[in-house]
Amino acid sequence: MSLVLDAVTLTYPDGDGRLTALDAVSLDVPAGTLTAVVGPSGSGKSSLLAVAATLVTPDEGRVVVGGTDTGPLTPAAKAELRREHIGIVFQQPNLLPSLSAAEQLQVMAHLSGRQPKAVRGRAMDLLDAVGLADQAHRRPHQLSGGQRQRVNIARALMNEPSLLLVDEPTSALDHERGAAVMDLLATLTTERGTATVLVTHDRTHLARTDRTVTVQDGRLTDSVRA
């Protein structure tokens, strides 16, 4: 399943006028590829991610997820699309303090009505994939920052999303742990065939991406192979 942004423009109220966050942005992210979005603070990176996640509706243009134009969808249909097909990795893990690593994942699947036995098995498989099978019983306060971020990634993959949207996953990590997270995202993208979009300010890990695009003043001003 791919992601296509077609001439997307997004504005916000700004006093008596409008502030342009995205200006006719077009982007194609095929399945099984990792695209990094870089640019200075306030350039429109987070707005691009929010539009791609169908959390914000653009003023103009189309957001197409897996061939489905999300524009005509109702809010309920968009919520279902996110639940079933889109995984979102937030900058801060925001794990539930009372739940173990395995339970963080299981609760996501329960929201989609999946069977408990199958849910437990998939949670353990994903924790193994991110190198945390032996930490499944631990709660967030018992995990390091890097481990919490890996739980965050595994949780986003719990419902087998076709589109993975990742916001600054290495911002709170040192270089070594950041590199490990980037390696993990690149590997999971290839192995699971997701279309992955990564917003980052850290250019040191871009060699693991398939493509890098730069957002400047709401426009895609550059597009190069990493």
GROMACS .gro file of C-alpha atoms in nm:
model
  226
    1MET     CA    1   0.000   0.000   0.000
    2SER     CA    2   0.146   0.335  -0.104
    3LEU     CA    3   0.098   0.694   0.008
    4VAL     CA    4   0.041   0.975  -0.241
    5LEU     CA    5   0.010   1.343  -0.158
    6ASP     CA    6  -0.113   1.528  -0.465
    7ALA     CA    7  -0.075   1.909  -0.465
    8VAL     CA    8  -0.168   1.934  -0.097
    9THR     CA    9  -0.216   2.282   0.048
   10LEU     CA   10  -0.288   2.337   0.416
   11THR     CA   11  -0.350   2.670   0.588
   12TYR     CA   12  -0.426   2.774   0.945
   13PRO     CA   13  -0.599   3.087   1.079
   14ASP     CA   14  -0.348   3.362   1.159
   15GLY     CA   15  -0.505   3.680   1.287
   16ASP     CA   16  -0.712   3.828   1.005
   17GLY     CA   17  -0.547   3.604   0.745
   18ARG     CA   18  -0.422   3.251   0.688
   19LEU     CA   19  -0.081   3.096   0.748
   20THR     CA   20   0.029   2.848   0.482
   21ALA     CA   21   0.173   2.534   0.640
   22LEU     CA   22   0.191   2.326   0.320
   23ASP     CA   23   0.203   2.482  -0.025
   24ALA     CA   24   0.103   2.249  -0.314
   25VAL     CA   25   0.307   1.958  -0.176
   26SER     CA   26   0.324   1.639  -0.383
   27LEU     CA   27   0.491   1.322  -0.259
   28ASP     CA   28   0.480   0.957  -0.363
   29VAL     CA   29   0.591   0.690  -0.113
   30PRO     CA   30   0.574   0.337  -0.262
   31ALA     CA   31   0.522   0.029  -0.046
   32GLY     CA   32   0.842  -0.112   0.100
   33THR     CA   33   1.030   0.218   0.095
   34LEU     CA   34   1.143   0.460   0.365
   35THR     CA   35   1.122   0.833   0.290
   36ALA     CA   36   1.277   1.086   0.528
   37VAL     CA   37   1.134   1.437   0.558
   38VAL     CA   38   1.382   1.698   0.681
   39GLY     CA   39   1.377   2.074   0.721
   40PRO     CA   40   1.405   2.349   0.984
   41SER     CA   41   1.160   2.391   1.270
   42GLY     CA   42   0.832   2.540   1.153
   43SER     CA   43   0.890   2.438   0.792
   44GLY     CA   44   0.583   2.216   0.767
   45LYS     CA   45   0.721   1.871   0.852
   46SER     CA   46   0.470   1.797   1.128
   47SER     CA   47   0.184   1.933   0.918
   48LEU     CA   48   0.282   1.696   0.636
   49LEU     CA   49   0.276   1.402   0.877
   50ALA     CA   50  -0.063   1.505   1.020
   51VAL     CA   51  -0.213   1.533   0.672
   52ALA     CA   52  -0.070   1.195   0.570
   53ALA     CA   53  -0.222   1.041   0.884
   54THR     CA   54  -0.565   1.189   0.792
   55LEU     CA   55  -0.564   1.369   1.128
   56VAL     CA   56  -0.589   1.704   0.946
   57THR     CA   57  -0.784   1.773   0.626
   58PRO     CA   58  -0.601   1.988   0.370
   59ASP     CA   59  -0.758   2.294   0.208
   60GLU     CA   60  -0.671   2.163  -0.137
   61GLY     CA   61  -0.522   1.854  -0.299
   62ARG     CA   62  -0.560   1.483  -0.237
   63VAL     CA   63  -0.426   1.234   0.016
   64VAL     CA   64  -0.439   0.883  -0.130
   65VAL     CA   65  -0.366   0.583   0.091
   66GLY     CA   66  -0.344   0.251  -0.089
   67GLY     CA   67  -0.538   0.385  -0.383
   68THR     CA   68  -0.815   0.530  -0.166
   69ASP     CA   69  -0.874   0.905  -0.188
   70THR     CA   70  -0.927   0.997   0.177
   71GLY     CA   71  -1.090   1.333   0.100
   72PRO     CA   72  -1.449   1.207   0.067
   73LEU     CA   73  -1.427   0.979   0.372
   74THR     CA   74  -1.630   1.056   0.681
   75PRO     CA   75  -1.448   1.112   1.013
   76ALA     CA   76  -1.556   0.762   1.120
   77ALA     CA   77  -1.419   0.610   0.800
   78LYS     CA   78  -1.090   0.795   0.846
   79ALA     CA   79  -1.066   0.667   1.202
   80GLU     CA   80  -1.120   0.313   1.075
   81LEU     CA   81  -0.854   0.365   0.806
   82ARG     CA   82  -0.604   0.477   1.070
   83ARG     CA   83  -0.693   0.190   1.300
   84GLU     CA   84  -0.666  -0.077   1.031
   85HIS     CA   85  -0.398   0.052   0.792
   86ILE     CA   86  -0.189   0.334   0.945
   87GLY     CA   87   0.070   0.302   1.219
   88ILE     CA   88   0.183   0.622   1.391
   89VAL     CA   89   0.503   0.643   1.595
   90PHE     CA   90   0.490   0.961   1.802
   91GLN     CA   91   0.801   1.151   1.909
   92GLN     CA   92   0.731   1.064   2.272
   93PRO     CA   93   0.629   0.700   2.330
   94ASN     CA   94   0.338   0.792   2.563
   95LEU     CA   95   0.322   0.438   2.696
   96LEU     CA   96   0.061   0.358   2.960
   97PRO     CA   97   0.251   0.338   3.291
   98SER     CA   98   0.044   0.053   3.436
   99LEU     CA   99   0.087  -0.182   3.139
  100SER     CA  100   0.375  -0.412   3.054
  101ALA     CA  101   0.550  -0.391   2.717
  102ALA     CA  102   0.342  -0.681   2.584
  103GLU     CA  103   0.019  -0.528   2.714
  104GLN     CA  104   0.097  -0.195   2.540
  105LEU     CA  105   0.074  -0.384   2.210
  106GLN     CA  106  -0.219  -0.606   2.303
  107VAL     CA  107  -0.446  -0.319   2.393
  108MET     CA  108  -0.409  -0.181   2.038
  109ALA     CA  109  -0.531  -0.506   1.887
  110HIS     CA  110  -0.815  -0.541   2.136
  111LEU     CA  111  -0.948  -0.205   2.013
  112SER     CA  112  -0.984  -0.367   1.669
  113GLY     CA  113  -1.176  -0.663   1.812
  114ARG     CA  114  -0.906  -0.926   1.761
  115GLN     CA  115  -0.899  -1.255   1.951
  116PRO     CA  116  -0.691  -1.254   2.273
  117LYS     CA  117  -0.488  -1.567   2.190
  118ALA     CA  118  -0.381  -1.441   1.848
  119VAL     CA  119  -0.313  -1.097   1.994
  120ARG     CA  120  -0.071  -1.232   2.254
  121GLY     CA  121   0.123  -1.428   1.994
  122ARG     CA  122   0.156  -1.130   1.760
  123ALA     CA  123   0.264  -0.902   2.045
  124MET     CA  124   0.542  -1.141   2.138
  125ASP     CA  125   0.650  -1.178   1.775
  126LEU     CA  126   0.679  -0.801   1.736
  127LEU     CA  127   0.866  -0.756   2.062
  128ASP     CA  128   1.105  -1.023   1.941
  129ALA     CA  129   1.143  -0.836   1.611
  130VAL     CA  130   1.250  -0.521   1.797
  131GLY     CA  131   1.478  -0.714   2.032
  132LEU     CA  132   1.262  -0.692   2.343
  133ALA     CA  133   1.109  -1.038   2.383
  134ASP     CA  134   1.288  -1.077   2.717
  135GLN     CA  135   1.147  -0.743   2.837
  136ALA     CA  136   0.781  -0.820   2.758
  137HIS     CA  137   0.682  -0.823   3.126
  138ARG     CA  138   0.844  -0.491   3.214
  139ARG     CA  139   0.655  -0.165   3.258
  140PRO     CA  140   0.774   0.165   3.103
  141HIS     CA  141   0.962   0.286   3.413
  142GLN     CA  142   1.167  -0.034   3.400
  143LEU     CA  143   1.279   0.027   3.040
  144SER     CA  144   1.546   0.259   2.898
  145GLY     CA  145   1.457   0.542   2.661
  146GLY     CA  146   1.567   0.338   2.361
  147GLN     CA  147   1.367   0.039   2.477
  148ARG     CA  148   1.054   0.250   2.524
  149GLN     CA  149   1.092   0.385   2.171
  150ARG     CA  150   1.122   0.031   2.036
  151VAL     CA  151   0.802  -0.064   2.220
  152ASN     CA  152   0.647   0.244   2.060
  153ILE     CA  153   0.747   0.118   1.713
  154ALA     CA  154   0.624  -0.234   1.783
  155ARG     CA  155   0.292  -0.095   1.907
  156ALA     CA  156   0.247   0.100   1.583
  157LEU     CA  157   0.296  -0.225   1.389
  158MET     CA  158   0.051  -0.427   1.597
  159ASN     CA  159  -0.241  -0.401   1.355
  160GLU     CA  160  -0.019  -0.474   1.053
  161PRO     CA  161  -0.034  -0.123   0.901
  162SER     CA  162   0.046  -0.067   0.536
  163LEU     CA  163   0.151   0.293   0.606
  164LEU     CA  164   0.391   0.381   0.888
  165LEU     CA  165   0.434   0.746   0.993
  166VAL     CA  166   0.720   0.822   1.231
  167ASP     CA  167   0.781   1.154   1.408
  168GLU     CA  168   1.137   1.229   1.529
  169PRO     CA  169   1.210   0.878   1.665
  170THR     CA  170   1.572   0.955   1.757
  171SER     CA  171   1.530   1.298   1.915
  172ALA     CA  172   1.564   1.173   2.274
  173LEU     CA  173   1.830   0.910   2.199
  174ASP     CA  174   2.208   0.916   2.180
  175HIS     CA  175   2.377   0.847   1.847
  176GLU     CA  176   2.421   0.473   1.900
  177ARG     CA  177   2.060   0.413   2.010
  178GLY     CA  178   1.935   0.646   1.735
  179ALA     CA  179   2.125   0.445   1.475
  180ALA     CA  180   1.976   0.123   1.611
  181VAL     CA  181   1.623   0.264   1.584
  182MET     CA  182   1.686   0.379   1.226
  183ASP     CA  183   1.825   0.036   1.134
  184LEU     CA  184   1.515  -0.122   1.285
  185LEU     CA  185   1.277   0.105   1.091
  186ALA     CA  186   1.461   0.040   0.764
  187THR     CA  187   1.456  -0.336   0.821
  188LEU     CA  188   1.089  -0.347   0.920
  189THR     CA  189   0.994  -0.133   0.619
  190THR     CA  190   1.161  -0.378   0.383
  191GLU     CA  191   1.050  -0.697   0.556
  192ARG     CA  192   0.689  -0.592   0.609
  193GLY     CA  193   0.647  -0.390   0.290
  194THR     CA  194   0.520  -0.076   0.459
  195ALA     CA  195   0.527   0.268   0.303
  196THR     CA  196   0.719   0.456   0.572
  197VAL     CA  197   0.752   0.832   0.619
  198LEU     CA  198   1.002   0.952   0.877
  199VAL     CA  199   1.014   1.312   0.998
  200THR     CA  200   1.354   1.394   1.144
  201HIS     CA  201   1.589   1.682   1.219
  202ASP     CA  202   1.888   1.445   1.244
  203ARG     CA  203   2.063   1.405   0.908
  204THR     CA  204   2.327   1.166   1.040
  205HIS     CA  205   2.110   0.858   0.986
  206LEU     CA  206   1.974   0.935   0.639
  207ALA     CA  207   2.191   0.675   0.467
  208ARG     CA  208   1.939   0.411   0.578
  209THR     CA  209   1.652   0.578   0.391
  210ASP     CA  210   1.550   0.522   0.030
  211ARG     CA  211   1.476   0.888  -0.031
  212THR     CA  212   1.509   1.222   0.143
  213VAL     CA  213   1.285   1.522   0.082
  214THR     CA  214   1.334   1.868   0.227
  215VAL     CA  215   1.047   2.090   0.338
  216GLN     CA  216   1.116   2.464   0.339
  217ASP     CA  217   0.844   2.722   0.407
  218GLY     CA  218   0.576   2.464   0.337
  219ARG     CA  219   0.720   2.351   0.004
  220LEU     CA  220   0.914   2.046  -0.103
  221THR     CA  221   1.226   2.222  -0.222
  222ASP     CA  222   1.459   1.926  -0.265
  223SER     CA  223   1.435   1.557  -0.340
  224VAL     CA  224   1.745   1.340  -0.346
  225ARG     CA  225   1.854   0.986  -0.286
  226ALA     CA  226   2.017   0.948   0.054
   0.00000   0.00000   0.00000
